[in-house]
Amino acid sequence: MPRPGLPAGARCLAGGFYVELKKQDIILICGLLAGSLLFGSALALGRTDGDTVVVRVSGEKVAEFSQNRNTVYCIEGAGSGVNALVIQDREVWLEDASCPDQLCVHQGHIRHVGESIICLPNEVVVAIEGKAEGSAAPDVVAS
């Protein structure tokens, strides 16, 4: 039973605000939720594993590795900065860094095209890239 003085259908929300939900409000909320789920699903399904790990220091490419190759690589960053890059089981992460905040170490593992780990103090960027557009085998051979 609604409180005295409130219109029928009014609901009490946190903070003491009263809102009367209408059919159109519920339809709008459901539509926004459905749209969010579709958008999230499209993002999750569109992710592809990368092929190449590219390391850049101060914007210059210094190394490139196959994501299939398990390795540990020491990256000499800007100044006297050093980062330890690990590639294992197609996952890539920075195991250790000489930067004071260690944010790059705590970013976790990456493996999909477009993902990157950035160490600002050492000016190091580790990015996952896919195959080059022209390097893929042709889909159709014309005779």
JSON list of C-alpha atoms in Angstrom, two decimals:
[
{"chain": "A", "resi": 1, "resn": "MET", "atom": "CA", "xyz": [0.00, 0.00, 0.00]},
{"chain": "A", "resi": 2, "resn": "PRO", "atom": "CA", "xyz": [1.49, 3.36, -1.03]},
{"chain": "A", "resi": 3, "resn": "ARG", "atom": "CA", "xyz": [2.14, 6.06, 1.53]},
{"chain": "A", "resi": 4, "resn": "PRO", "atom": "CA", "xyz": [-0.54, 8.70, 2.00]},
{"chain": "A", "resi": 5, "resn": "GLY", "atom": "CA", "xyz": [-0.25, 11.54, -0.49]},
{"chain": "A", "resi": 6, "resn": "LEU", "atom": "CA", "xyz": [1.58, 9.48, -3.15]},
{"chain": "A", "resi": 7, "resn": "PRO", "atom": "CA", "xyz": [0.02, 8.62, -6.48]},
{"chain": "A", "resi": 8, "resn": "ALA", "atom": "CA", "xyz": [-0.92, 5.01, -7.18]},
{"chain": "A", "resi": 9, "resn": "GLY", "atom": "CA", "xyz": [2.06, 3.02, -8.51]},
{"chain": "A", "resi": 10, "resn": "ALA", "atom": "CA", "xyz": [4.67, 5.28, -6.85]},
{"chain": "A", "resi": 11, "resn": "ARG", "atom": "CA", "xyz": [7.68, 3.46, -5.44]},
{"chain": "A", "resi": 12, "resn": "CYS", "atom": "CA", "xyz": [10.07, 4.61, -2.72]},
{"chain": "A", "resi": 13, "resn": "LEU", "atom": "CA", "xyz": [13.71, 4.49, -3.77]},
{"chain": "A", "resi": 14, "resn": "ALA", "atom": "CA", "xyz": [16.88, 5.05, -1.74]},
{"chain": "A", "resi": 15, "resn": "GLY", "atom": "CA", "xyz": [17.32, 8.62, -0.64]},
{"chain": "A", "resi": 16, "resn": "GLY", "atom": "CA", "xyz": [13.61, 9.29, -0.25]},
{"chain": "A", "resi": 17, "resn": "PHE", "atom": "CA", "xyz": [12.88, 10.00, -3.93]},
{"chain": "A", "resi": 18, "resn": "TYR", "atom": "CA", "xyz": [9.55, 8.84, -5.26]},
{"chain": "A", "resi": 19, "resn": "VAL", "atom": "CA", "xyz": [9.19, 7.69, -8.84]},
{"chain": "A", "resi": 20, "resn": "GLU", "atom": "CA", "xyz": [6.14, 6.48, -10.67]},
{"chain": "A", "resi": 21, "resn": "LEU", "atom": "CA", "xyz": [7.21, 3.79, -13.12]},
{"chain": "A", "resi": 22, "resn": "LYS", "atom": "CA", "xyz": [5.21, 3.66, -16.31]},
{"chain": "A", "resi": 23, "resn": "LYS", "atom": "CA", "xyz": [5.05, 0.98, -18.96]},
{"chain": "A", "resi": 24, "resn": "GLN", "atom": "CA", "xyz": [7.29, 3.04, -21.26]},
{"chain": "A", "resi": 25, "resn": "ASP", "atom": "CA", "xyz": [9.91, 3.37, -18.49]},
{"chain": "A", "resi": 26, "resn": "ILE", "atom": "CA", "xyz": [10.07, -0.40, -18.05]},
{"chain": "A", "resi": 27, "resn": "ILE", "atom": "CA", "xyz": [10.30, -0.92, -21.83]},
{"chain": "A", "resi": 28, "resn": "LEU", "atom": "CA", "xyz": [13.14, 1.63, -22.02]},
{"chain": "A", "resi": 29, "resn": "ILE", "atom": "CA", "xyz": [15.06, 0.00, -19.16]},
{"chain": "A", "resi": 30, "resn": "CYS", "atom": "CA", "xyz": [14.66, -3.47, -20.69]},
{"chain": "A", "resi": 31, "resn": "GLY", "atom": "CA", "xyz": [15.76, -2.15, -24.09]},
{"chain": "A", "resi": 32, "resn": "LEU", "atom": "CA", "xyz": [18.88, -0.54, -22.62]},
{"chain": "A", "resi": 33, "resn": "LEU", "atom": "CA", "xyz": [19.77, -3.75, -20.77]},
{"chain": "A", "resi": 34, "resn": "ALA", "atom": "CA", "xyz": [19.28, -5.84, -23.92]},
{"chain": "A", "resi": 35, "resn": "GLY", "atom": "CA", "xyz": [21.39, -3.40, -25.95]},
{"chain": "A", "resi": 36, "resn": "SER", "atom": "CA", "xyz": [24.16, -3.51, -23.36]},
{"chain": "A", "resi": 37, "resn": "LEU", "atom": "CA", "xyz": [24.17, -7.31, -23.41]},
{"chain": "A", "resi": 38, "resn": "LEU", "atom": "CA", "xyz": [24.33, -7.38, -27.21]},
{"chain": "A", "resi": 39, "resn": "PHE", "atom": "CA", "xyz": [27.16, -4.85, -27.27]},
{"chain": "A", "resi": 40, "resn": "GLY", "atom": "CA", "xyz": [29.12, -6.76, -24.62]},
{"chain": "A", "resi": 41, "resn": "SER", "atom": "CA", "xyz": [28.60, -10.05, -26.46]},
{"chain": "A", "resi": 42, "resn": "ALA", "atom": "CA", "xyz": [29.79, -8.52, -29.73]},
{"chain": "A", "resi": 43, "resn": "LEU", "atom": "CA", "xyz": [32.95, -7.27, -28.03]},
{"chain": "A", "resi": 44, "resn": "ALA", "atom": "CA", "xyz": [33.64, -10.63, -26.40]},
{"chain": "A", "resi": 45, "resn": "LEU", "atom": "CA", "xyz": [33.03, -12.64, -29.59]},
{"chain": "A", "resi": 46, "resn": "GLY", "atom": "CA", "xyz": [35.04, -10.24, -31.75]},
{"chain": "A", "resi": 47, "resn": "ARG", "atom": "CA", "xyz": [38.26, -10.77, -29.77]},
{"chain": "A", "resi": 48, "resn": "THR", "atom": "CA", "xyz": [40.90, -12.75, -31.60]},
{"chain": "A", "resi": 49, "resn": "ASP", "atom": "CA", "xyz": [44.18, -14.12, -30.34]},
{"chain": "A", "resi": 50, "resn": "GLY", "atom": "CA", "xyz": [47.19, -12.27, -31.67]},
{"chain": "A", "resi": 51, "resn": "ASP", "atom": "CA", "xyz": [50.19, -13.60, -33.55]},
{"chain": "A", "resi": 52, "resn": "THR", "atom": "CA", "xyz": [52.91, -11.10, -32.73]},
{"chain": "A", "resi": 53, "resn": "VAL", "atom": "CA", "xyz": [54.17, -9.31, -29.63]},
{"chain": "A", "resi": 54, "resn": "VAL", "atom": "CA", "xyz": [55.63, -5.92, -30.52]},
{"chain": "A", "resi": 55, "resn": "VAL", "atom": "CA", "xyz": [57.84, -4.00, -28.07]},
{"chain": "A", "resi": 56, "resn": "ARG", "atom": "CA", "xyz": [58.33, -0.26, -28.48]},
{"chain": "A", "resi": 57, "resn": "VAL", "atom": "CA", "xyz": [60.55, 2.02, -26.41]},
{"chain": "A", "resi": 58, "resn": "SER", "atom": "CA", "xyz": [60.07, 5.78, -26.80]},
{"chain": "A", "resi": 59, "resn": "GLY", "atom": "CA", "xyz": [57.90, 5.06, -29.85]},
{"chain": "A", "resi": 60, "resn": "GLU", "atom": "CA", "xyz": [60.58, 3.05, -31.70]},
{"chain": "A", "resi": 61, "resn": "LYS", "atom": "CA", "xyz": [60.06, -0.67, -32.38]},
{"chain": "A", "resi": 62, "resn": "VAL", "atom": "CA", "xyz": [62.88, -2.52, -30.61]},
{"chain": "A", "resi": 63, "resn": "ALA", "atom": "CA", "xyz": [61.67, -6.13, -30.72]},
{"chain": "A", "resi": 64, "resn": "GLU", "atom": "CA", "xyz": [59.05, -8.41, -32.21]},
{"chain": "A", "resi": 65, "resn": "PHE", "atom": "CA", "xyz": [58.26, -11.94, -31.03]},
{"chain": "A", "resi": 66, "resn": "SER", "atom": "CA", "xyz": [55.94, -14.73, -32.05]},
{"chain": "A", "resi": 67, "resn": "GLN", "atom": "CA", "xyz": [53.23, -15.19, -29.47]},
{"chain": "A", "resi": 68, "resn": "ASN", "atom": "CA", "xyz": [53.70, -18.96, -29.84]},
{"chain": "A", "resi": 69, "resn": "ARG", "atom": "CA", "xyz": [57.28, -18.83, -28.53]},
{"chain": "A", "resi": 70, "resn": "ASN", "atom": "CA", "xyz": [57.78, -19.08, -24.77]},
{"chain": "A", "resi": 71, "resn": "THR", "atom": "CA", "xyz": [60.48, -16.62, -23.78]},
{"chain": "A", "resi": 72, "resn": "VAL", "atom": "CA", "xyz": [61.67, -14.09, -21.22]},
{"chain": "A", "resi": 73, "resn": "TYR", "atom": "CA", "xyz": [63.07, -10.84, -22.58]},
{"chain": "A", "resi": 74, "resn": "CYS", "atom": "CA", "xyz": [64.75, -7.93, -20.80]},
{"chain": "A", "resi": 75, "resn": "ILE", "atom": "CA", "xyz": [63.59, -4.56, -22.16]},
{"chain": "A", "resi": 76, "resn": "GLU", "atom": "CA", "xyz": [65.87, -1.58, -21.61]},
{"chain": "A", "resi": 77, "resn": "GLY", "atom": "CA", "xyz": [63.50, 1.37, -21.32]},
{"chain": "A", "resi": 78, "resn": "ALA", "atom": "CA", "xyz": [64.11, 5.10, -21.38]},
{"chain": "A", "resi": 79, "resn": "GLY", "atom": "CA", "xyz": [66.91, 6.25, -19.10]},
{"chain": "A", "resi": 80, "resn": "SER", "atom": "CA", "xyz": [68.04, 3.37, -16.93]},
{"chain": "A", "resi": 81, "resn": "GLY", "atom": "CA", "xyz": [64.62, 1.67, -16.75]},
{"chain": "A", "resi": 82, "resn": "VAL", "atom": "CA", "xyz": [64.34, -2.09, -17.19]},
{"chain": "A", "resi": 83, "resn": "ASN", "atom": "CA", "xyz": [61.27, -4.29, -17.72]},
{"chain": "A", "resi": 84, "resn": "ALA", "atom": "CA", "xyz": [61.12, -8.12, -17.76]},
{"chain": "A", "resi": 85, "resn": "LEU", "atom": "CA", "xyz": [58.73, -9.37, -20.47]},
{"chain": "A", "resi": 86, "resn": "VAL", "atom": "CA", "xyz": [57.37, -12.93, -20.28]},
{"chain": "A", "resi": 87, "resn": "ILE", "atom": "CA", "xyz": [55.64, -14.79, -23.12]},
{"chain": "A", "resi": 88, "resn": "GLN", "atom": "CA", "xyz": [54.23, -18.15, -22.05]},
{"chain": "A", "resi": 89, "resn": "ASP", "atom": "CA", "xyz": [51.36, -20.24, -23.41]},
{"chain": "A", "resi": 90, "resn": "ARG", "atom": "CA", "xyz": [50.33, -17.36, -25.75]},
{"chain": "A", "resi": 91, "resn": "GLU", "atom": "CA", "xyz": [49.94, -14.99, -22.79]},
{"chain": "A", "resi": 92, "resn": "VAL", "atom": "CA", "xyz": [52.13, -11.93, -22.35]},
{"chain": "A", "resi": 93, "resn": "TRP", "atom": "CA", "xyz": [52.92, -9.94, -19.22]},
{"chain": "A", "resi": 94, "resn": "LEU", "atom": "CA", "xyz": [55.57, -7.83, -17.52]},
{"chain": "A", "resi": 95, "resn": "GLU", "atom": "CA", "xyz": [57.00, -9.84, -14.64]},
{"chain": "A", "resi": 96, "resn": "ASP", "atom": "CA", "xyz": [59.14, -7.07, -13.17]},
{"chain": "A", "resi": 97, "resn": "ALA", "atom": "CA", "xyz": [59.90, -3.40, -13.78]},
{"chain": "A", "resi": 98, "resn": "SER", "atom": "CA", "xyz": [62.22, -0.77, -12.35]},
{"chain": "A", "resi": 99, "resn": "CYS", "atom": "CA", "xyz": [59.50, 1.89, -12.30]},
{"chain": "A", "resi": 100, "resn": "PRO", "atom": "CA", "xyz": [58.35, 3.07, -8.85]},
{"chain": "A", "resi": 101, "resn": "ASP", "atom": "CA", "xyz": [54.59, 2.46, -9.17]},
{"chain": "A", "resi": 102, "resn": "GLN", "atom": "CA", "xyz": [54.68, -1.03, -10.79]},
{"chain": "A", "resi": 103, "resn": "LEU", "atom": "CA", "xyz": [51.37, -0.36, -12.59]},
{"chain": "A", "resi": 104, "resn": "CYS", "atom": "CA", "xyz": [52.63, -2.14, -15.72]},
{"chain": "A", "resi": 105, "resn": "VAL", "atom": "CA", "xyz": [53.37, -5.27, -13.67]},
{"chain": "A", "resi": 106, "resn": "HIS", "atom": "CA", "xyz": [49.89, -5.22, -12.12]},
{"chain": "A", "resi": 107, "resn": "GLN", "atom": "CA", "xyz": [48.08, -4.85, -15.49]},
{"chain": "A", "resi": 108, "resn": "GLY", "atom": "CA", "xyz": [48.02, -8.62, -15.80]},
{"chain": "A", "resi": 109, "resn": "HIS", "atom": "CA", "xyz": [48.20, -10.91, -18.81]},
{"chain": "A", "resi": 110, "resn": "ILE", "atom": "CA", "xyz": [47.25, -9.98, -22.37]},
{"chain": "A", "resi": 111, "resn": "ARG", "atom": "CA", "xyz": [46.69, -12.25, -25.38]},
{"chain": "A", "resi": 112, "resn": "HIS", "atom": "CA", "xyz": [44.22, -10.63, -27.82]},
{"chain": "A", "resi": 113, "resn": "VAL", "atom": "CA", "xyz": [44.82, -8.30, -30.77]},
{"chain": "A", "resi": 114, "resn": "GLY", "atom": "CA", "xyz": [44.75, -4.67, -29.68]},
{"chain": "A", "resi": 115, "resn": "GLU", "atom": "CA", "xyz": [45.61, -5.28, -26.04]},
{"chain": "A", "resi": 116, "resn": "SER", "atom": "CA", "xyz": [48.70, -3.59, -24.64]},
{"chain": "A", "resi": 117, "resn": "ILE", "atom": "CA", "xyz": [50.74, -3.05, -21.50]},
{"chain": "A", "resi": 118, "resn": "ILE", "atom": "CA", "xyz": [52.23, 0.40, -21.03]},
{"chain": "A", "resi": 119, "resn": "CYS", "atom": "CA", "xyz": [55.00, 1.48, -18.65]},
{"chain": "A", "resi": 120, "resn": "LEU", "atom": "CA", "xyz": [55.02, 5.29, -18.72]},
{"chain": "A", "resi": 121, "resn": "PRO", "atom": "CA", "xyz": [58.14, 5.92, -16.58]},
{"chain": "A", "resi": 122, "resn": "ASN", "atom": "CA", "xyz": [60.25, 3.63, -18.80]},
{"chain": "A", "resi": 123, "resn": "GLU", "atom": "CA", "xyz": [58.40, 4.62, -22.02]},
{"chain": "A", "resi": 124, "resn": "VAL", "atom": "CA", "xyz": [57.76, 0.95, -22.87]},
{"chain": "A", "resi": 125, "resn": "VAL", "atom": "CA", "xyz": [54.74, -0.29, -24.82]},
{"chain": "A", "resi": 126, "resn": "VAL", "atom": "CA", "xyz": [54.10, -4.01, -25.30]},
{"chain": "A", "resi": 127, "resn": "ALA", "atom": "CA", "xyz": [51.28, -4.66, -27.78]},
{"chain": "A", "resi": 128, "resn": "ILE", "atom": "CA", "xyz": [49.62, -7.70, -29.35]},
{"chain": "A", "resi": 129, "resn": "GLU", "atom": "CA", "xyz": [49.18, -7.48, -33.10]},
{"chain": "A", "resi": 130, "resn": "GLY", "atom": "CA", "xyz": [47.59, -9.80, -35.64]},
{"chain": "A", "resi": 131, "resn": "LYS", "atom": "CA", "xyz": [48.81, -10.89, -39.03]},
{"chain": "A", "resi": 132, "resn": "ALA", "atom": "CA", "xyz": [49.55, -8.16, -41.52]},
{"chain": "A", "resi": 133, "resn": "GLU", "atom": "CA", "xyz": [46.73, -7.65, -44.00]},
{"chain": "A", "resi": 134, "resn": "GLY", "atom": "CA", "xyz": [48.78, -8.81, -46.98]},
{"chain": "A", "resi": 135, "resn": "SER", "atom": "CA", "xyz": [50.36, -11.81, -45.28]},
{"chain": "A", "resi": 136, "resn": "ALA", "atom": "CA", "xyz": [47.25, -13.97, -45.15]},
{"chain": "A", "resi": 137, "resn": "ALA", "atom": "CA", "xyz": [46.80, -16.70, -47.74]},
{"chain": "A", "resi": 138, "resn": "PRO", "atom": "CA", "xyz": [44.30, -15.85, -50.47]},
{"chain": "A", "resi": 139, "resn": "ASP", "atom": "CA", "xyz": [40.75, -17.10, -49.98]},
{"chain": "A", "resi": 140, "resn": "VAL", "atom": "CA", "xyz": [40.17, -17.82, -53.67]},
{"chain": "A", "resi": 141, "resn": "VAL", "atom": "CA", "xyz": [42.54, -18.65, -56.49]},
{"chain": "A", "resi": 142, "resn": "ALA", "atom": "CA", "xyz": [41.36, -17.61, -59.96]},
{"chain": "A", "resi": 143, "resn": "SER", "atom": "CA", "xyz": [42.48, -19.61, -62.96]}
]
